[in-house]
Tab-separated table of C-alpha atoms and ligand atoms in Angstrom:
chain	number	residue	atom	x	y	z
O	886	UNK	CA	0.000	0.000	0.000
O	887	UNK	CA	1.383	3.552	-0.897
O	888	UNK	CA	0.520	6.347	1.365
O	889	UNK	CA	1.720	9.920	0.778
O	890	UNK	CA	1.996	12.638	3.018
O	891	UNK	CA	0.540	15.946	2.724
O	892	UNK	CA	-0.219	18.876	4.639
O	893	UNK	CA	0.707	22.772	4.555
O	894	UNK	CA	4.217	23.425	4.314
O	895	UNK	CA	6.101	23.052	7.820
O	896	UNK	CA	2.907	21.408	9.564
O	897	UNK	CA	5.704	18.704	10.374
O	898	UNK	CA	5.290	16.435	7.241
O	899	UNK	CA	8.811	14.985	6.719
O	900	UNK	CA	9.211	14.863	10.987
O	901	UNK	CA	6.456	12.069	10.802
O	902	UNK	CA	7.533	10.520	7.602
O	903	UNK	CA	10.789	10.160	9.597
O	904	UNK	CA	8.960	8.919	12.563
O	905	UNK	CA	6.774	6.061	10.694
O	906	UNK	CA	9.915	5.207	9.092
O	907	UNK	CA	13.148	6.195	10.818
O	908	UNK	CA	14.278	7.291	8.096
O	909	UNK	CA	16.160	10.570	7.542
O	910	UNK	CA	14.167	12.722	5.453
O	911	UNK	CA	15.443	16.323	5.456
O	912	UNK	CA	13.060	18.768	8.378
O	913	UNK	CA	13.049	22.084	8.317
O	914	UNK	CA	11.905	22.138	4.403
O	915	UNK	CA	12.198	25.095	2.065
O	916	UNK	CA	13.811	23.625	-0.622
O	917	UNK	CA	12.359	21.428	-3.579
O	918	UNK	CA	14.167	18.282	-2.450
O	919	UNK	CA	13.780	14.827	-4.467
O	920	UNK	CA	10.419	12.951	-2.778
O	921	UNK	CA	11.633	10.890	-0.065
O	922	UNK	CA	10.121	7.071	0.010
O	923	UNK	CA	10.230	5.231	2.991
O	924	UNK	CA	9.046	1.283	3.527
O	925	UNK	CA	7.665	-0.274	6.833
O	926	UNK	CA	6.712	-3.720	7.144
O	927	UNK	CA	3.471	-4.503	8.830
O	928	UNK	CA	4.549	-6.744	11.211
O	929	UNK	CA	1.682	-9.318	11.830
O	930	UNK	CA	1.987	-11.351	14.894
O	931	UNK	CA	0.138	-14.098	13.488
O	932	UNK	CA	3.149	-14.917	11.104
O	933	UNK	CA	5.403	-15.834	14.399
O	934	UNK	CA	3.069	-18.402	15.589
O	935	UNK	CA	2.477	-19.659	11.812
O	936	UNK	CA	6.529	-19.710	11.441
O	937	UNK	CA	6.968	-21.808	14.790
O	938	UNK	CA	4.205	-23.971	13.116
O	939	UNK	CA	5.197	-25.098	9.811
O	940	UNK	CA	8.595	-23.659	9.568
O	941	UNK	CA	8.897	-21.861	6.130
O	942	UNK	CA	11.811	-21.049	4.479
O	943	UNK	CA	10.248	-17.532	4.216
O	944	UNK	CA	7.761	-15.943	6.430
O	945	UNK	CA	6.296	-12.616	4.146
O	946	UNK	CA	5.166	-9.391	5.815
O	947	UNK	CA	2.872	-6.994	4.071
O	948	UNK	CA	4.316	-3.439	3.572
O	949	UNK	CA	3.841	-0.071	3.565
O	950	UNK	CA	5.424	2.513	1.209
O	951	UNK	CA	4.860	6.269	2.909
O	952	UNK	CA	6.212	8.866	0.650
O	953	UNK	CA	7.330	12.656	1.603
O	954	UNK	CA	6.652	15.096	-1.101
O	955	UNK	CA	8.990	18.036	-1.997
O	956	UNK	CA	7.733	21.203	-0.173
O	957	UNK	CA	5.595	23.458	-1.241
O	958	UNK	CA	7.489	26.814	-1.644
O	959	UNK	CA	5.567	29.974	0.354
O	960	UNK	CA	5.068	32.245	-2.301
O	961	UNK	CA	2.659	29.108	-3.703
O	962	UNK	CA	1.159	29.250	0.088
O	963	UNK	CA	0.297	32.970	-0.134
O	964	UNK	CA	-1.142	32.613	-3.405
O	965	UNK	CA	-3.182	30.102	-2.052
O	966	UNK	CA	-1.728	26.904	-3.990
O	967	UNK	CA	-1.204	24.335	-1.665
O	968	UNK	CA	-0.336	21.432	-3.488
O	969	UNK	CA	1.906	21.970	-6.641
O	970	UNK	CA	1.212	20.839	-9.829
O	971	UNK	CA	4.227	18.343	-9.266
O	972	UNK	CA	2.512	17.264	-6.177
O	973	UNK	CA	-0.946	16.646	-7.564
O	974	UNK	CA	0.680	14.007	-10.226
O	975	UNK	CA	2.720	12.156	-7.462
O	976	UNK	CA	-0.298	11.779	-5.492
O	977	UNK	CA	-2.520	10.387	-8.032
O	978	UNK	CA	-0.662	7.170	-7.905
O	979	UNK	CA	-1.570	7.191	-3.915
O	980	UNK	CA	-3.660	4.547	-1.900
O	981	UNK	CA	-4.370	6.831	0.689
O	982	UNK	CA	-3.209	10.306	1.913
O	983	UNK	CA	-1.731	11.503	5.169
O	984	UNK	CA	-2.809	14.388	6.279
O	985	UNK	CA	-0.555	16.041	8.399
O	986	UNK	CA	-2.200	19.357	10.248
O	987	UNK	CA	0.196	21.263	12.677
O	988	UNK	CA	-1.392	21.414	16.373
O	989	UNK	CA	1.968	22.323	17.969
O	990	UNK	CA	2.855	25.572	19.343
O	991	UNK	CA	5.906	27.298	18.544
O	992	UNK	CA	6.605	30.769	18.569
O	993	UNK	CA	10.218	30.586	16.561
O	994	UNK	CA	8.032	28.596	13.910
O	995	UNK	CA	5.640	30.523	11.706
O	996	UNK	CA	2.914	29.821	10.589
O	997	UNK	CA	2.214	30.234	7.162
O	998	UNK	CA	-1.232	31.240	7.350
O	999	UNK	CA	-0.861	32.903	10.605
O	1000	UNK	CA	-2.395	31.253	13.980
O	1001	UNK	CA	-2.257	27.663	14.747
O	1002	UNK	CA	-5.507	26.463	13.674
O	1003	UNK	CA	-6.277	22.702	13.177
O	1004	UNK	CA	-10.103	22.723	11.649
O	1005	UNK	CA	-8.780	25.634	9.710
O	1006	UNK	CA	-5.394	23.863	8.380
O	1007	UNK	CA	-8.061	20.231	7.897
O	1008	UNK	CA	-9.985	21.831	5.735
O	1009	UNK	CA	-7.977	24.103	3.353
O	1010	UNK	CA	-6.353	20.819	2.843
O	1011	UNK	CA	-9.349	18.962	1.960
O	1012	UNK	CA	-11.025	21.840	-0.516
O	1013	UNK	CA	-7.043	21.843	-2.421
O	1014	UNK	CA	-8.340	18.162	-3.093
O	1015	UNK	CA	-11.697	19.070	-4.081
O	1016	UNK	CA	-9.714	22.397	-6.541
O	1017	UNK	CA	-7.296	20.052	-7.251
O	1018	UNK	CA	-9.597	17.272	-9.065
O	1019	UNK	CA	-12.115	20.033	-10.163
O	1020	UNK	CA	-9.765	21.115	-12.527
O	1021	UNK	CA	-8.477	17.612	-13.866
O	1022	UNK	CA	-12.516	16.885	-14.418
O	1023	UNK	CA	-12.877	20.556	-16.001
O	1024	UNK	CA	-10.241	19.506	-18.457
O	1025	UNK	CA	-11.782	16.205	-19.332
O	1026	UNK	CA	-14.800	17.743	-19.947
O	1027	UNK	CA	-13.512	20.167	-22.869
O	1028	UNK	CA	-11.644	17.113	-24.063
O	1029	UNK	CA	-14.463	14.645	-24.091
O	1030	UNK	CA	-16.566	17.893	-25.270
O	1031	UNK	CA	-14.295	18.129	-28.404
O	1032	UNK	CA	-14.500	14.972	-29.246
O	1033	UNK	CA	-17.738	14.357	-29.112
O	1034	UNK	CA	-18.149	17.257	-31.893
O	1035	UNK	CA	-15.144	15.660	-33.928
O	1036	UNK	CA	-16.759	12.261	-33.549
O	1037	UNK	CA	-18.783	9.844	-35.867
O	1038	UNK	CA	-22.004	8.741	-34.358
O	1039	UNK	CA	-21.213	5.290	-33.748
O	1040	UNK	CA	-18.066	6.702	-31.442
O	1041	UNK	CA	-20.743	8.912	-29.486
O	1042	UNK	CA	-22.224	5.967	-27.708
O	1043	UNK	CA	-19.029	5.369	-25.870
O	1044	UNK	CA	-18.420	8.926	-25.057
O	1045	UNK	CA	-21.747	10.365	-23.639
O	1046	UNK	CA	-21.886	8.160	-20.667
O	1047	UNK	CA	-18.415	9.263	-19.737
O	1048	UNK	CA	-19.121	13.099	-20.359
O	1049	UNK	CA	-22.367	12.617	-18.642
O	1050	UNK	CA	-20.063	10.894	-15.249
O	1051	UNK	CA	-17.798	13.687	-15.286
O	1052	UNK	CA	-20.634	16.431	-15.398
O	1053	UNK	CA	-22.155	14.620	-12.876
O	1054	UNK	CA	-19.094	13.987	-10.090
O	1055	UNK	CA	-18.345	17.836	-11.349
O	1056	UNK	CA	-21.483	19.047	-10.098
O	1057	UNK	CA	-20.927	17.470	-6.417
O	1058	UNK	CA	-17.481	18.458	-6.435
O	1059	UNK	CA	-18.633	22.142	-7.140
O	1060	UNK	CA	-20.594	21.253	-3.895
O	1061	UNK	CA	-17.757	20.616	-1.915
O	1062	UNK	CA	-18.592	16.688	-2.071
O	1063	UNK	CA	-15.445	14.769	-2.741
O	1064	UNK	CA	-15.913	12.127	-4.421
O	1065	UNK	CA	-15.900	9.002	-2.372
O	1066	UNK	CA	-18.988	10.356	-1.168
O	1067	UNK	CA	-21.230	10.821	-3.813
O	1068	UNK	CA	-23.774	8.452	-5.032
O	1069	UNK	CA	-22.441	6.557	-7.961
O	1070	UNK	CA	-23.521	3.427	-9.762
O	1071	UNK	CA	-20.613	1.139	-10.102
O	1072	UNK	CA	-20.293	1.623	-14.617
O	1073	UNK	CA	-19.861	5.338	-13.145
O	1074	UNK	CA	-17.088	4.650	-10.508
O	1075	UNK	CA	-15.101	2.495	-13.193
O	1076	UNK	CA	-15.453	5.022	-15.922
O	1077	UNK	CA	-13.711	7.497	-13.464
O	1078	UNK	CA	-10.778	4.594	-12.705
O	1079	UNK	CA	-8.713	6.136	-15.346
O	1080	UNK	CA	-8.765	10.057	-13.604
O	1081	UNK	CA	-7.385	9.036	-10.600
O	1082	UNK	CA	-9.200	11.930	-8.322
O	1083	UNK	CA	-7.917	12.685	-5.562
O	1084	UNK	CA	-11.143	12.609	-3.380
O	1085	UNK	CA	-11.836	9.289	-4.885
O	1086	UNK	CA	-8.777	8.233	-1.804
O	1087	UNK	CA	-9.040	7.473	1.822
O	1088	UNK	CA	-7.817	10.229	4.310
O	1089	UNK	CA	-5.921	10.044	6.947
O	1090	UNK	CA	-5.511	13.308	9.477
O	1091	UNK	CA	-2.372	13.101	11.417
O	1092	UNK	CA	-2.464	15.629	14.265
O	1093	UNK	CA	1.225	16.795	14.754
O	1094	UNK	CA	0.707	17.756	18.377
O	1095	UNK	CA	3.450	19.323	20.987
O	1096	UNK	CA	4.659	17.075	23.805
O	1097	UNK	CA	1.947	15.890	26.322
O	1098	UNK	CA	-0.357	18.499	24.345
O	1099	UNK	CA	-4.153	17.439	24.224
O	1100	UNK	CA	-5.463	15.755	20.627
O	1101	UNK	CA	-7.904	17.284	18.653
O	1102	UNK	CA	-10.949	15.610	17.522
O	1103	UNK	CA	-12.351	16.425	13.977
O	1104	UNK	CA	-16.019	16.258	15.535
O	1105	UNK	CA	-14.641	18.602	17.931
O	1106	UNK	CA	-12.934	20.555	15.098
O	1107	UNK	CA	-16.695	20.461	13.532
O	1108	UNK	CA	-16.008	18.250	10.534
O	1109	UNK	CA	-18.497	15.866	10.057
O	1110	UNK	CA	-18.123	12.537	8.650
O	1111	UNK	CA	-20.857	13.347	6.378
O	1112	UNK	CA	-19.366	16.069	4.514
O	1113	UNK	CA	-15.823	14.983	4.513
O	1114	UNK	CA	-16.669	11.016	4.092
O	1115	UNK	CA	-14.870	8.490	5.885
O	1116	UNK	CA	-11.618	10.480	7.097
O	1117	UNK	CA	-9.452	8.615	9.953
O	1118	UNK	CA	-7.734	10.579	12.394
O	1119	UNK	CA	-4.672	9.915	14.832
O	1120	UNK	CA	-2.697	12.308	17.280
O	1121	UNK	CA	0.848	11.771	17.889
O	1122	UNK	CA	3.859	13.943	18.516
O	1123	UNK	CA	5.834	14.145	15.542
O	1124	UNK	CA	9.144	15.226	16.985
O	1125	UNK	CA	8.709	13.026	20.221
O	1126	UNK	CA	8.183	10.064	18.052
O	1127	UNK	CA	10.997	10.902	15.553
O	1128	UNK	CA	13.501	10.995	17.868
O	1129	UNK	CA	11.761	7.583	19.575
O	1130	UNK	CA	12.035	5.766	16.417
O	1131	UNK	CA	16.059	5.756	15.773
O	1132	UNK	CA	16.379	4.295	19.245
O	1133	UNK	CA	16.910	0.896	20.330
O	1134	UNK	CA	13.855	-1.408	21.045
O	1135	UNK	CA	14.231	-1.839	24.677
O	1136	UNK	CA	15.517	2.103	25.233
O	1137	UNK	CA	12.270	3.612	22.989
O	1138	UNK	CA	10.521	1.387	25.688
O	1139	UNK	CA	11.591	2.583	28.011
O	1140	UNK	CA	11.163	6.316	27.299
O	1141	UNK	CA	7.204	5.291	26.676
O	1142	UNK	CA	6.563	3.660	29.744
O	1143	UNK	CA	8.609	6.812	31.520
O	1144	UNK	CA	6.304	9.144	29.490
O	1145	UNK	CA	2.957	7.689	29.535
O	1146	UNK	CA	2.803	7.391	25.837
O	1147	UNK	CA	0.650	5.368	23.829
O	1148	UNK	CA	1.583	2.541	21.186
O	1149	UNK	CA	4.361	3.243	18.688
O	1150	UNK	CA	2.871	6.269	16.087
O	1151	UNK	CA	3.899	3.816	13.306
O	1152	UNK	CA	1.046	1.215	15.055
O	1153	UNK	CA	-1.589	3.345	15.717
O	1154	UNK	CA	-0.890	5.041	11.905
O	1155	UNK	CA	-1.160	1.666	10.547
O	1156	UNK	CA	-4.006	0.741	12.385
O	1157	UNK	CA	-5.877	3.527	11.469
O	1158	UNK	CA	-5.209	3.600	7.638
O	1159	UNK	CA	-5.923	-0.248	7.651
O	1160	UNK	CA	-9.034	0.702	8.815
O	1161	UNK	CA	-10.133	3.868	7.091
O	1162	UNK	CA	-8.870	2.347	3.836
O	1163	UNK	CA	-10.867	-1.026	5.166
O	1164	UNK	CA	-8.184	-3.210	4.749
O	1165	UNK	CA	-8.097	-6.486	6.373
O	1166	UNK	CA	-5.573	-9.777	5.649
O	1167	UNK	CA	-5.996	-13.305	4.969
O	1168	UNK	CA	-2.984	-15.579	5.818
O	1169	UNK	CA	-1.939	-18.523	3.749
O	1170	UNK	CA	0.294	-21.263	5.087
O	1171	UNK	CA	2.592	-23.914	3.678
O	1172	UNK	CA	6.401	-25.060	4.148
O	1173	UNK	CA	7.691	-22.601	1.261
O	1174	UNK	CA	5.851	-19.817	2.935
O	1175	UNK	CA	3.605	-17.737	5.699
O	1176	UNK	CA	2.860	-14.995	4.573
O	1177	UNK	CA	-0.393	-12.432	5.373
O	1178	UNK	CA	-2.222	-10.426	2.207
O	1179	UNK	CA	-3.893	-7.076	3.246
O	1180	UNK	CA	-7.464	-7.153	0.778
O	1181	UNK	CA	-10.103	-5.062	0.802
O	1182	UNK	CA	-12.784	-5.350	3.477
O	1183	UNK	CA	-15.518	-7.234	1.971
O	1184	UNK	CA	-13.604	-8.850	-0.715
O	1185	UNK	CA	-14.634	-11.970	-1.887
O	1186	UNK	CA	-12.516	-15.033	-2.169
O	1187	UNK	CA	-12.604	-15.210	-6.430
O	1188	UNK	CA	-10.535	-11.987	-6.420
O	1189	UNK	CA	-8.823	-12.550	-3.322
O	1190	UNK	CA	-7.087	-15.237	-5.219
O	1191	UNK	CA	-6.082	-12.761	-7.527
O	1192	UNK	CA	-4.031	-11.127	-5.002
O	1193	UNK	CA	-1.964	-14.081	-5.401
O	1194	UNK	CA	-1.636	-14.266	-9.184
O	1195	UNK	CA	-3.697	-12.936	-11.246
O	1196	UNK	CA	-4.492	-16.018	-13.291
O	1197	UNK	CA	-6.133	-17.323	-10.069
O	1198	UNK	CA	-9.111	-15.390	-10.440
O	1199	UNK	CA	-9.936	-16.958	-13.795
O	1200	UNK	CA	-8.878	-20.255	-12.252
O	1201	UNK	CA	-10.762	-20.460	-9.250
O	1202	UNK	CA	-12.363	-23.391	-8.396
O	1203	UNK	CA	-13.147	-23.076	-4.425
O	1204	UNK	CA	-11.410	-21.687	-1.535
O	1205	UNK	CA	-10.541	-24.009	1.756
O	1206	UNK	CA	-11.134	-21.709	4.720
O	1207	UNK	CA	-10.430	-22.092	8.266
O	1208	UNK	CA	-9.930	-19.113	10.737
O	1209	UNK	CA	-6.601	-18.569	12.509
O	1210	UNK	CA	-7.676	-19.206	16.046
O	1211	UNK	CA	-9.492	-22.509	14.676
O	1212	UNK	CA	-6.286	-23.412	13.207
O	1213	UNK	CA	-4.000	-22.722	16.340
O	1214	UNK	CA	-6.309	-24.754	18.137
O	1215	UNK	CA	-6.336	-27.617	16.011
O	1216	UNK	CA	-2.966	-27.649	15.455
O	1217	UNK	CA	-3.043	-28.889	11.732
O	1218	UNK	CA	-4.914	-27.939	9.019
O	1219	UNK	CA	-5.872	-31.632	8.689
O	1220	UNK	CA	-6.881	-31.762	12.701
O	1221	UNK	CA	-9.089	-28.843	11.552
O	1222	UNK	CA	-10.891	-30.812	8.916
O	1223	UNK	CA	-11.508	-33.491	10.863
O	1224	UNK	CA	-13.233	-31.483	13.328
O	1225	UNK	CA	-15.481	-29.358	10.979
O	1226	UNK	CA	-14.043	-26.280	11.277
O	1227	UNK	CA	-12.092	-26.146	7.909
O	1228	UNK	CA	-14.532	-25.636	5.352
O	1229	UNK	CA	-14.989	-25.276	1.667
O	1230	UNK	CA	-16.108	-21.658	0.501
O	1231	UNK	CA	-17.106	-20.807	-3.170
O	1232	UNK	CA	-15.921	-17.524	-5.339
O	1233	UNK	CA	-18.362	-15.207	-3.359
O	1234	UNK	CA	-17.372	-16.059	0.494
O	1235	UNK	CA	-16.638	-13.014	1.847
O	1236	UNK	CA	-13.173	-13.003	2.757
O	1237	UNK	CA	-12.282	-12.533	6.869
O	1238	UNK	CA	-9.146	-10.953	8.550
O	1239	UNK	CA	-7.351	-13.311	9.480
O	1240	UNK	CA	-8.940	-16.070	7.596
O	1241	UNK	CA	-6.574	-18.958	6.490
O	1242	UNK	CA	-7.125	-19.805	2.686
O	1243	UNK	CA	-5.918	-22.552	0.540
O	1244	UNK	CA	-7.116	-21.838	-2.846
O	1245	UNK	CA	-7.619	-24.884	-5.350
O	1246	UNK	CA	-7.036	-23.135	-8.803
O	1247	UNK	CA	-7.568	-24.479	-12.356
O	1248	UNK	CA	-4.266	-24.074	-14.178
F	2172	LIG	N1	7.872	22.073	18.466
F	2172	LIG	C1	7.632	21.201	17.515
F	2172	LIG	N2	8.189	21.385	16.316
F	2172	LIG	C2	7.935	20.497	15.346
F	2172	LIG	C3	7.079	19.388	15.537
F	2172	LIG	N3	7.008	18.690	14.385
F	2172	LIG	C4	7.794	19.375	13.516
F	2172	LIG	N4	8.343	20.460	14.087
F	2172	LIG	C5	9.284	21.415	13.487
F	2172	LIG	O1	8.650	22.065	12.421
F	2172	LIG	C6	9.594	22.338	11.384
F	2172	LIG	C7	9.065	21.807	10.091
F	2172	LIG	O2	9.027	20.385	10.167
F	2172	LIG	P1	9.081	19.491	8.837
F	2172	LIG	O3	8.884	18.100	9.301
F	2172	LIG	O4	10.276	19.804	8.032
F	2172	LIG	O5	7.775	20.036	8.128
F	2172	LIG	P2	7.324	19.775	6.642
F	2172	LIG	O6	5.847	19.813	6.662
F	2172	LIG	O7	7.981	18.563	6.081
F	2172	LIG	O8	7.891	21.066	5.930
F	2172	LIG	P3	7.973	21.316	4.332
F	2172	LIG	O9	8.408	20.030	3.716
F	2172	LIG	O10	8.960	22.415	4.213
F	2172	LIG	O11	6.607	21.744	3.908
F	2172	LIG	C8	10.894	21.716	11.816
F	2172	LIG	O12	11.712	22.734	12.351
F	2172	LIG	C9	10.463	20.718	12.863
F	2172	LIG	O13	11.489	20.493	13.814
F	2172	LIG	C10	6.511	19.197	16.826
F	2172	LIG	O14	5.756	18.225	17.082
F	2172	LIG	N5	6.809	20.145	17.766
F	2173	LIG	MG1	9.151	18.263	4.308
């Protein structure tokens, strides 16, 4: 999964790319730097038990890939252009976003729009997503405008629904609707695959908070789920937790325990993009490998398989299920069959976290 971070310039961006990764992305920002990419594996703790059970040669993590995007310069701030043009391409390839929003207090740090405001910050991030894919739809609209003129009527089939999609997530958008939270059929959402909009993705908001500084709350910030649609939120120190994240195991222990903190920020992130994004795993098991695959909540198992190749979709011929605490308990997968518990699901069982799946493919 590929998350990028965003947020106004020097609301603490590259400090928590550094803390989710310990890696050393450049602070203090200013200049247009290369984008930084940093990859953390999801540690599952289901794959240690699995390991000590059937003894792989390789026991496979899922990952995540968070990326830090070159600043924003502040002249582009002042005009109000808060995400470059460079920007807006990187982040069309994105899973998700990270929305970093400055809650510390610092008065050697400026501001660029003045006061430390959160809701304020939140939501001039969210409407440059809205501008931003307004204009990308604006665009395709005078494209698929001009070729509808240009075209023969047989081509005119294919491009009326299309125009009619954009004109339609355009009008929402012009709302202030992003659009992950409009109404649209599914031949709608696929013909807008292509565009890549940036509300079409899951937000995260990252307060950047000083140390042992209360969290905001976007209710308490008034942003309602309902407007915004399905945005997950998370408070962590940024600098407390980059500094945390370079140390030793045992020491960055240690300092938690001493401070009262809270889960490693790179935990709680995860946690909360797997679950804004809806993001669950299945786990399959063998001697070549354990290994857990995050899938969409809700997936079913015929393109779950295709997780695993893609030819297994086409291939599928039924899935043999059996949960992970059924299978601990057994023992064996074959212990579990004998007792009922490992079943046989067809291409659309709903796929659980943490569900164990052998899939019997056609090849
Ligand atoms: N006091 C305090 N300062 C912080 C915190 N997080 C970041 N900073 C400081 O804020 C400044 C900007 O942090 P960066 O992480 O470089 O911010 P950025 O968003 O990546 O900045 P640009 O890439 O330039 O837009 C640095 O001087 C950080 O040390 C924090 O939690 N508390
Ligand atoms: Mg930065």
């Amino acid at each position: 999964m590929d998350i990028a971070v965003i947020g106004l310039p020097q609301s603490g961006k590259s400090t928590v790319f550094n803390a989710l990764t310990a890696g050393h992305s450049a602070t203090t920002g200013g200049s247009a730097g290369p984008m930084q990419v940093g990859v953390v594996k999801v540690i599952d703790p289901r794959l240690a038990v699995l390991d000590g059970m059937y003894h792989p040669k390789k026991v496979i993590h899922p990952e995540i890939k968070y990326w830090d995007l070159p600043p924003v310069d502040r002249e582009a701030v002042s005009a109000n252009q808060l995400l470059s043009g460079r920007q807006r391409n990187i982040l069309q390839a994105a899973d998700a976003l990270l929305l970093v929003v400055r809650v510390f207090e610092d008065p050697a740090l400026l501001h660029p729009m003045g006061e430390v405001d959160p809701g304020r910050d939140a939501k001039a991030m969210l409407e440059e997503l809205i501008l931003a894919d307004l204009e990308a739809l604006e665009r395709a609209q005078t494209r698929l405008n001009d070729g509808l003129k240009k075209s023969k009527p047989a081509e005119r089939s294919a491009l009326v629904p299309q125009l009619e999609t954009v004109q339609k997530v355009l009008a929402g958008l012009e709302q202030g609707v992003p659009m992950k939270s409009q109404t649209l059929t599914p031949s709608e959402t696929s013909a807008l695959v292509d565009f890549q909009l940036l509300t079409s993705k899951p937000v995260v908001i990252v307060f950047n908070t000083g140390e042992s500084q209360p969290v905001p709350t976007l209710g308490g910030l008034g942003m309602s789920q309902e407007v915004f649609g399905g945005l997950g939120e998370v408070g962590l120190c940024g600098k407390l937790e980059e500094d945390l994240a370079v140390m030793e195991p045992d020491e960055a222990e240690e300092f938690r325990e001493a401070m009262g903190l809270d889960e490693p920020a790179v935990d709680r992130v995860k946690q909360v993009c797997y679950g804004t994004v809806g993001l669950v795993s299945f786990l399959t098991v063998g001697e070549d490998e354990v290994r857990a695959w995050p899938v969409p909540d809700g997936i079913v198992a015929q393109m779950a398989a295709g997780t695993i190749h893609t030819d297994f979709t086409r291939g599928f011929i039924r899935a043999e299920v059996i949960s992970y605490d059924d299978l601990i308990r057994c023992g064996s997968l074959a212990q579990g069959r004998k007792e009922g518990v490992l079943r046989s699901e067809g291409k659309t069982y709903q796929v659980k976290d943490g569900d164990v799946i052998n899939f019997l493919i056609n090849t």
